C-alpha atoms as a printed R data frame, in Angstrom:
    type eleno elety resid chain resno       x       y       z
1   ATOM     1    CA   MET     A     1  22.582 105.779 -30.710
2   ATOM     2    CA   THR     A     2  20.664 102.889 -32.193
3   ATOM     3    CA   SER     A     3  20.806 103.916 -35.840
4   ATOM     4    CA   PRO     A     4  23.293 102.551 -38.369
5   ATOM     5    CA   ASN     A     5  25.016 105.958 -38.219
6   ATOM     6    CA   ALA     A     6  25.664 105.646 -34.471
7   ATOM     7    CA   THR     A     7  29.274 104.699 -35.101
8   ATOM     8    CA   ASP     A     8  29.763 108.227 -36.488
9   ATOM     9    CA   LEU     A     9  28.970 109.726 -33.075
10  ATOM    10    CA   SER     A    10  31.861 110.937 -30.956
11  ATOM    11    CA   VAL     A    11  32.252 109.993 -27.293
12  ATOM    12    CA   GLU     A    12  31.286 113.576 -26.419
13  ATOM    13    CA   GLN     A    13  28.092 113.340 -28.488
14  ATOM    14    CA   ILE     A    14  27.132 110.055 -26.808
15  ATOM    15    CA   ASP     A    15  27.700 111.656 -23.392
16  ATOM    16    CA   GLN     A    16  25.597 114.659 -24.390
17  ATOM    17    CA   ILE     A    17  22.724 112.451 -25.584
18  ATOM    18    CA   LEU     A    18  22.737 110.517 -22.310
19  ATOM    19    CA   PHE     A    19  22.960 113.579 -20.077
20  ATOM    20    CA   THR     A    20  20.186 115.346 -22.016
21  ATOM    21    CA   LEU     A    21  17.946 112.305 -21.721
22  ATOM    22    CA   PHE     A    22  18.627 111.948 -18.002
23  ATOM    23    CA   HIS     A    23  18.110 115.678 -17.420
24  ATOM    24    CA   ASN     A    24  14.750 115.539 -19.225
25  ATOM    25    CA   PHE     A    25  13.766 112.457 -17.230
26  ATOM    26    CA   ASN     A    26  14.587 114.208 -13.958
27  ATOM    27    CA   LYS     A    27  12.365 117.143 -14.946
28  ATOM    28    CA   SER     A    28   9.410 114.859 -15.759
29  ATOM    29    CA   LEU     A    29   6.815 113.114 -13.603
30  ATOM    30    CA   CYS     A    30   8.631 109.823 -14.250
31  ATOM    31    CA   SER     A    31  11.376 111.001 -11.903
32  ATOM    32    CA   GLN     A    32   8.992 110.227  -9.040
33  ATOM    33    CA   LEU     A    33   9.208 106.526  -9.865
34  ATOM    34    CA   LYS     A    34  11.695 105.003  -7.461
35  ATOM    35    CA   LEU     A    35  13.315 102.209  -9.500
36  ATOM    36    CA   PRO     A    36  13.853 104.192 -12.725
37  ATOM    37    CA   GLU     A    37  15.246 107.088 -10.699
38  ATOM    38    CA   GLU     A    38  17.667 104.715  -8.935
39  ATOM    39    CA   GLU     A    39  18.628 103.178 -12.291
40  ATOM    40    CA   ILE     A    40  19.435 106.595 -13.734
41  ATOM    41    CA   THR     A    41  21.430 107.637 -10.673
42  ATOM    42    CA   MET     A    42  23.469 104.419 -10.878
43  ATOM    43    CA   THR     A    43  23.942 104.832 -14.633
44  ATOM    44    CA   ILE     A    44  25.220 108.402 -14.213
45  ATOM    45    CA   ARG     A    45  27.724 107.170 -11.608
46  ATOM    46    CA   GLU     A    46  28.876 104.365 -13.913
47  ATOM    47    CA   LEU     A    47  29.089 106.726 -16.880
48  ATOM    48    CA   ARG     A    48  32.045 108.514 -15.304
49  ATOM    49    CA   ASN     A    49  34.057 105.280 -15.527
50  ATOM    50    CA   VAL     A    50  32.632 104.159 -18.858
51  ATOM    51    CA   GLN     A    51  33.650 107.425 -20.557
52  ATOM    52    CA   LYS     A    52  37.187 106.027 -20.537
53  ATOM    53    CA   TYR     A    53  36.100 103.184 -22.868
54  ATOM    54    CA   GLU     A    54  36.629 103.321 -26.557
55  ATOM    55    CA   LYS     A    55  33.618 104.555 -28.534
56  ATOM    56    CA   ASN     A    56  32.128 101.194 -29.613
57  ATOM    57    CA   LYS     A    57  32.208  99.833 -26.077
58  ATOM    58    CA   LEU     A    58  30.607 103.056 -24.757
59  ATOM    59    CA   LEU     A    59  27.929 102.780 -27.430
60  ATOM    60    CA   ALA     A    60  27.165  99.153 -26.504
61  ATOM    61    CA   TRP     A    61  27.024 100.073 -22.811
62  ATOM    62    CA   SER     A    62  24.701 103.008 -23.574
63  ATOM    63    CA   VAL     A    63  22.295 100.914 -25.632
64  ATOM    64    CA   GLU     A    64  22.191  98.300 -22.877
65  ATOM    65    CA   LYS     A    65  21.527 100.874 -20.131
66  ATOM    66    CA   LEU     A    66  18.850 102.702 -22.106
67  ATOM    67    CA   SER     A    67  17.149  99.442 -23.078
68  ATOM    68    CA   ASN     A    68  17.090  98.356 -19.424
69  ATOM    69    CA   LEU     A    69  15.637 101.713 -18.385
70  ATOM    70    CA   PHE     A    70  12.920 101.616 -21.037
71  ATOM    71    CA   LEU     A    71  12.022  98.036 -20.144
72  ATOM    72    CA   LEU     A    72  11.770  99.050 -16.493
73  ATOM    73    CA   LEU     A    73   9.405 101.886 -17.424
74  ATOM    74    CA   MET     A    74   7.330  99.461 -19.487
75  ATOM    75    CA   ARG     A    75   6.960  97.216 -16.425
76  ATOM    76    CA   TYR     A    76   5.543 100.209 -14.551
77  ATOM    77    CA   PHE     A    77   3.132 100.845 -17.421
78  ATOM    78    CA   ASP     A    78   2.040  97.205 -17.442
79  ATOM    79    CA   SER     A    79   1.479  97.304 -13.663
80  ATOM    80    CA   LEU     A    80  -0.573 100.481 -13.941
81  ATOM    81    CA   ASN     A    81  -2.682  98.882 -16.653
82  ATOM    82    CA   ILE     A    82  -3.354  95.827 -14.468
83  ATOM    83    CA   LEU     A    83  -4.485  98.178 -11.700
84  ATOM    84    CA   HIS     A    84  -6.620 100.092 -14.202
85  ATOM    85    CA   LYS     A    85  -8.377  96.881 -15.274
86  ATOM    86    CA   ASN     A    86  -9.393  96.500 -11.630
87  ATOM    87    CA   ASN     A    87 -10.578 100.135 -11.418
88  ATOM    88    CA   LEU     A    88  -7.618 101.187  -9.238
89  ATOM    89    CA   GLY     A    89  -5.706 103.679 -11.334
90  ATOM    90    CA   PRO     A    90  -5.046 105.348 -14.635
91  ATOM    91    CA   LYS     A    91  -4.465 103.519 -17.874
92  ATOM    92    CA   VAL     A    92  -1.168 104.029 -19.659
93  ATOM    93    CA   THR     A    93  -1.201 103.757 -23.429
94  ATOM    94    CA   TYR     A    94   1.402 104.207 -26.051
95  ATOM    95    CA   SER     A    95   1.301 103.634 -29.750
96  ATOM    96    CA   LEU     A    96   4.042 102.475 -31.989
97  ATOM    97    CA   PRO     A    97   4.964 104.757 -34.854
98  ATOM    98    CA   ARG     A    98   3.773 103.856 -38.325
99  ATOM    99    CA   GLY     A    99   6.253 101.512 -39.986
100 ATOM   100    CA   PHE     A   100   7.601 100.230 -36.639
101 ATOM   101    CA   ASP     A   101   7.279  96.555 -37.644
102 ATOM   102    CA   LYS     A   102   8.893  97.276 -41.027
103 ATOM   103    CA   SER     A   103  11.747  99.032 -39.239
104 ATOM   104    CA   ILE     A   104  12.268  95.975 -37.041
105 ATOM   105    CA   GLN     A   105  12.252  93.719 -40.096
106 ATOM   106    CA   ASP     A   106  14.813  95.970 -41.816
107 ATOM   107    CA   LYS     A   107  17.031  95.866 -38.713
108 ATOM   108    CA   ARG     A   108  16.780  92.063 -38.586
109 ATOM   109    CA   GLU     A   109  17.758  91.795 -42.247
110 ATOM   110    CA   ASP     A   110  20.663  94.183 -41.697
111 ATOM   111    CA   LEU     A   111  21.870  92.108 -38.727
112 ATOM   112    CA   ASP     A   112  21.573  88.932 -40.811
113 ATOM   113    CA   ARG     A   113  23.613  90.557 -43.601
114 ATOM   114    CA   ILE     A   114  26.390  91.526 -41.174
115 ATOM   115    CA   MET     A   115  26.444  88.012 -39.735
116 ATOM   116    CA   VAL     A   116  26.596  86.424 -43.195
117 ATOM   117    CA   ASN     A   117  29.487  88.733 -44.113
118 ATOM   118    CA   LEU     A   118  31.311  87.689 -40.944
119 ATOM   119    CA   LEU     A   119  30.648  84.008 -41.661
120 ATOM   120    CA   GLU     A   120  31.899  84.402 -45.214
121 ATOM   121    CA   TYR     A   121  35.102  86.124 -44.137
122 ATOM   122    CA   VAL     A   122  36.019  84.291 -40.937
123 ATOM   123    CA   PHE     A   123  34.561  80.845 -41.558
124 ATOM   124    CA   LEU     A   124  34.569  80.872 -45.366
125 ATOM   125    CA   VAL     A   125  30.926  79.699 -45.490
126 ATOM   126    CA   ARG     A   126  27.679  81.253 -46.671
127 ATOM   127    CA   LYS     A   127  25.331  79.520 -44.217
128 ATOM   128    CA   VAL     A   128  25.586  78.414 -40.606
129 ATOM   129    CA   ASN     A   129  24.725  74.878 -41.719
130 ATOM   130    CA   ASP     A   130  27.935  74.821 -43.779
131 ATOM   131    CA   LEU     A   131  30.116  75.116 -40.672
132 ATOM   132    CA   ASP     A   132  32.131  72.050 -39.811
133 ATOM   133    CA   LYS     A   133  34.730  71.243 -37.136
134 ATOM   134    CA   ASP     A   134  37.687  72.210 -39.323
135 ATOM   135    CA   LYS     A   135  36.244  75.609 -40.193
136 ATOM   136    CA   MET     A   136  35.344  76.251 -36.551
137 ATOM   137    CA   ALA     A   137  38.850  75.268 -35.443
138 ATOM   138    CA   ASN     A   138  40.423  77.732 -37.899
139 ATOM   139    CA   ALA     A   139  38.104  80.609 -36.981
140 ATOM   140    CA   PRO     A   140  40.363  82.162 -34.296
141 ATOM   141    CA   LYS     A   141  43.258  82.361 -36.774
142 ATOM   142    CA   LYS     A   142  41.018  83.914 -39.420
143 ATOM   143    CA   ALA     A   143  39.526  86.368 -36.902
144 ATOM   144    CA   ARG     A   144  43.031  87.593 -36.043
145 ATOM   145    CA   LEU     A   145  43.526  88.472 -39.690
146 ATOM   146    CA   TYR     A   146  40.229  90.363 -39.943
147 ATOM   147    CA   ALA     A   147  41.069  93.960 -39.017
148 ATOM   148    CA   HIS     A   148  37.423  94.878 -38.341
149 ATOM   149    CA   PHE     A   149  36.558  91.867 -36.194
150 ATOM   150    CA   ASP     A   150  36.113  93.793 -32.919
151 ATOM   151    CA   GLU     A   151  34.062  96.520 -34.609
152 ATOM   152    CA   THR     A   152  31.853  93.937 -36.280
153 ATOM   153    CA   ILE     A   153  31.246  92.051 -33.027
154 ATOM   154    CA   SER     A   154  30.449  95.353 -31.278
155 ATOM   155    CA   LEU     A   155  28.046  96.271 -34.067
156 ATOM   156    CA   LEU     A   156  26.342  92.861 -33.856
157 ATOM   157    CA   LEU     A   157  26.067  93.204 -30.076
158 ATOM   158    CA   ASN     A   158  24.513  96.689 -30.320
159 ATOM   159    CA   ARG     A   159  22.083  95.719 -33.037
160 ATOM   160    CA   SER     A   160  20.983  92.467 -31.375
161 ATOM   161    CA   ARG     A   161  20.440  94.274 -28.043
162 ATOM   162    CA   LEU     A   162  18.428  96.956 -29.836
163 ATOM   163    CA   LEU     A   163  16.348  94.338 -31.632
164 ATOM   164    CA   ALA     A   164  15.635  92.592 -28.333
165 ATOM   165    CA   PHE     A   165  14.337  95.869 -26.929
166 ATOM   166    CA   LEU     A   166  12.257  96.761 -30.016
167 ATOM   167    CA   LEU     A   167  10.750  93.273 -30.196
168 ATOM   168    CA   THR     A   168   9.767  93.480 -26.517
169 ATOM   169    CA   ILE     A   169   7.985  96.758 -27.195
170 ATOM   170    CA   SER     A   170   6.129  95.204 -30.116
171 ATOM   171    CA   GLY     A   171   5.065  92.210 -27.979
172 ATOM   172    CA   LYS     A   172   7.241  89.577 -29.682
173 ATOM   173    CA   GLU     A   173   8.784  88.130 -26.530
174 ATOM   174    CA   ASP     A   174  10.171  84.896 -28.042
175 ATOM   175    CA   LEU     A   175  12.116  86.739 -30.728
176 ATOM   176    CA   SER     A   176  13.165  89.330 -28.186
177 ATOM   177    CA   THR     A   177  14.621  86.614 -25.954
178 ATOM   178    CA   PHE     A   178  16.509  85.143 -28.911
179 ATOM   179    CA   TYR     A   179  18.174  88.481 -29.764
180 ATOM   180    CA   PHE     A   180  18.903  89.261 -26.120
181 ATOM   181    CA   GLU     A   181  20.619  85.888 -25.690
182 ATOM   182    CA   LEU     A   182  22.576  86.526 -28.893
183 ATOM   183    CA   SER     A   183  23.751  89.871 -27.505
184 ATOM   184    CA   GLU     A   184  24.795  88.187 -24.253
185 ATOM   185    CA   LEU     A   185  26.858  85.628 -26.191
186 ATOM   186    CA   LEU     A   186  28.459  88.382 -28.254
187 ATOM   187    CA   SER     A   187  29.376  90.313 -25.099
188 ATOM   188    CA   LYS     A   188  31.482  87.303 -24.051
189 ATOM   189    CA   CYS     A   189  33.302  87.142 -27.385
190 ATOM   190    CA   PRO     A   190  37.046  87.679 -26.908
191 ATOM   191    CA   ILE     A   191  38.655  90.599 -28.642
192 ATOM   192    CA   ARG     A   192  40.883  90.010 -31.627
193 ATOM   193    CA   ILE     A   193  44.491  89.275 -30.685
194 ATOM   194    CA   ASN     A   194  47.137  90.924 -32.857
C-alpha cells in the first residue's frame, strides 16, 4: 500500500491486505500488548465505515492507521530496551533492510518531483521561491482546471505520511516531523470544485 503501484490496488485488495495483517497480528505474541490490540480493534471498527470511501481516500486512511500502529509498536520496543539497559527485561532489536536509506532518498526525490509538477501546472512556477501573491491568488482557479488535482494531493499525502514513518524508523526525527506536518497540511486541502 505504500509503493508507487498502490493506486493500482482495488478497494477489495486494500481490505484484504488490512484484514490479513490484523489476523496475523492477532495470532502473534504482539496481540498481548494492550494498546496495539485496542488500536487494531478500533481500526477494524472504523474500516467498516471507511470502505465506503473512494480508493485514494481509503489508501490514505490505511497508510495513516498502519503508520500509527507501527509507531506504537516501536514505542513498546523502545520501552523494553530502556528496561533491558537496567537489567529488567529482554532487548528488542530490529535491523533495517539493505538499501533502506537509499529507498527513503528515492521516495523523497519522487515526492519532490510530484510537487514540482504540481507547482509547474497550478502555479506556473518551477520553484517555491518563484511564487508571488498573484500566482497564489490564481491557484484555486488553476486547480479547478487540473483534472488530477485531487489524485495528486492524495498521492502527496500518502507519500509524505509514509516518509514520516520511514524516517522515524531510521532515526531521523526532524525530517520525519517535517513530512508528517506536510501530510497534515495536505489532509486539510480542499477538494477540487468542478
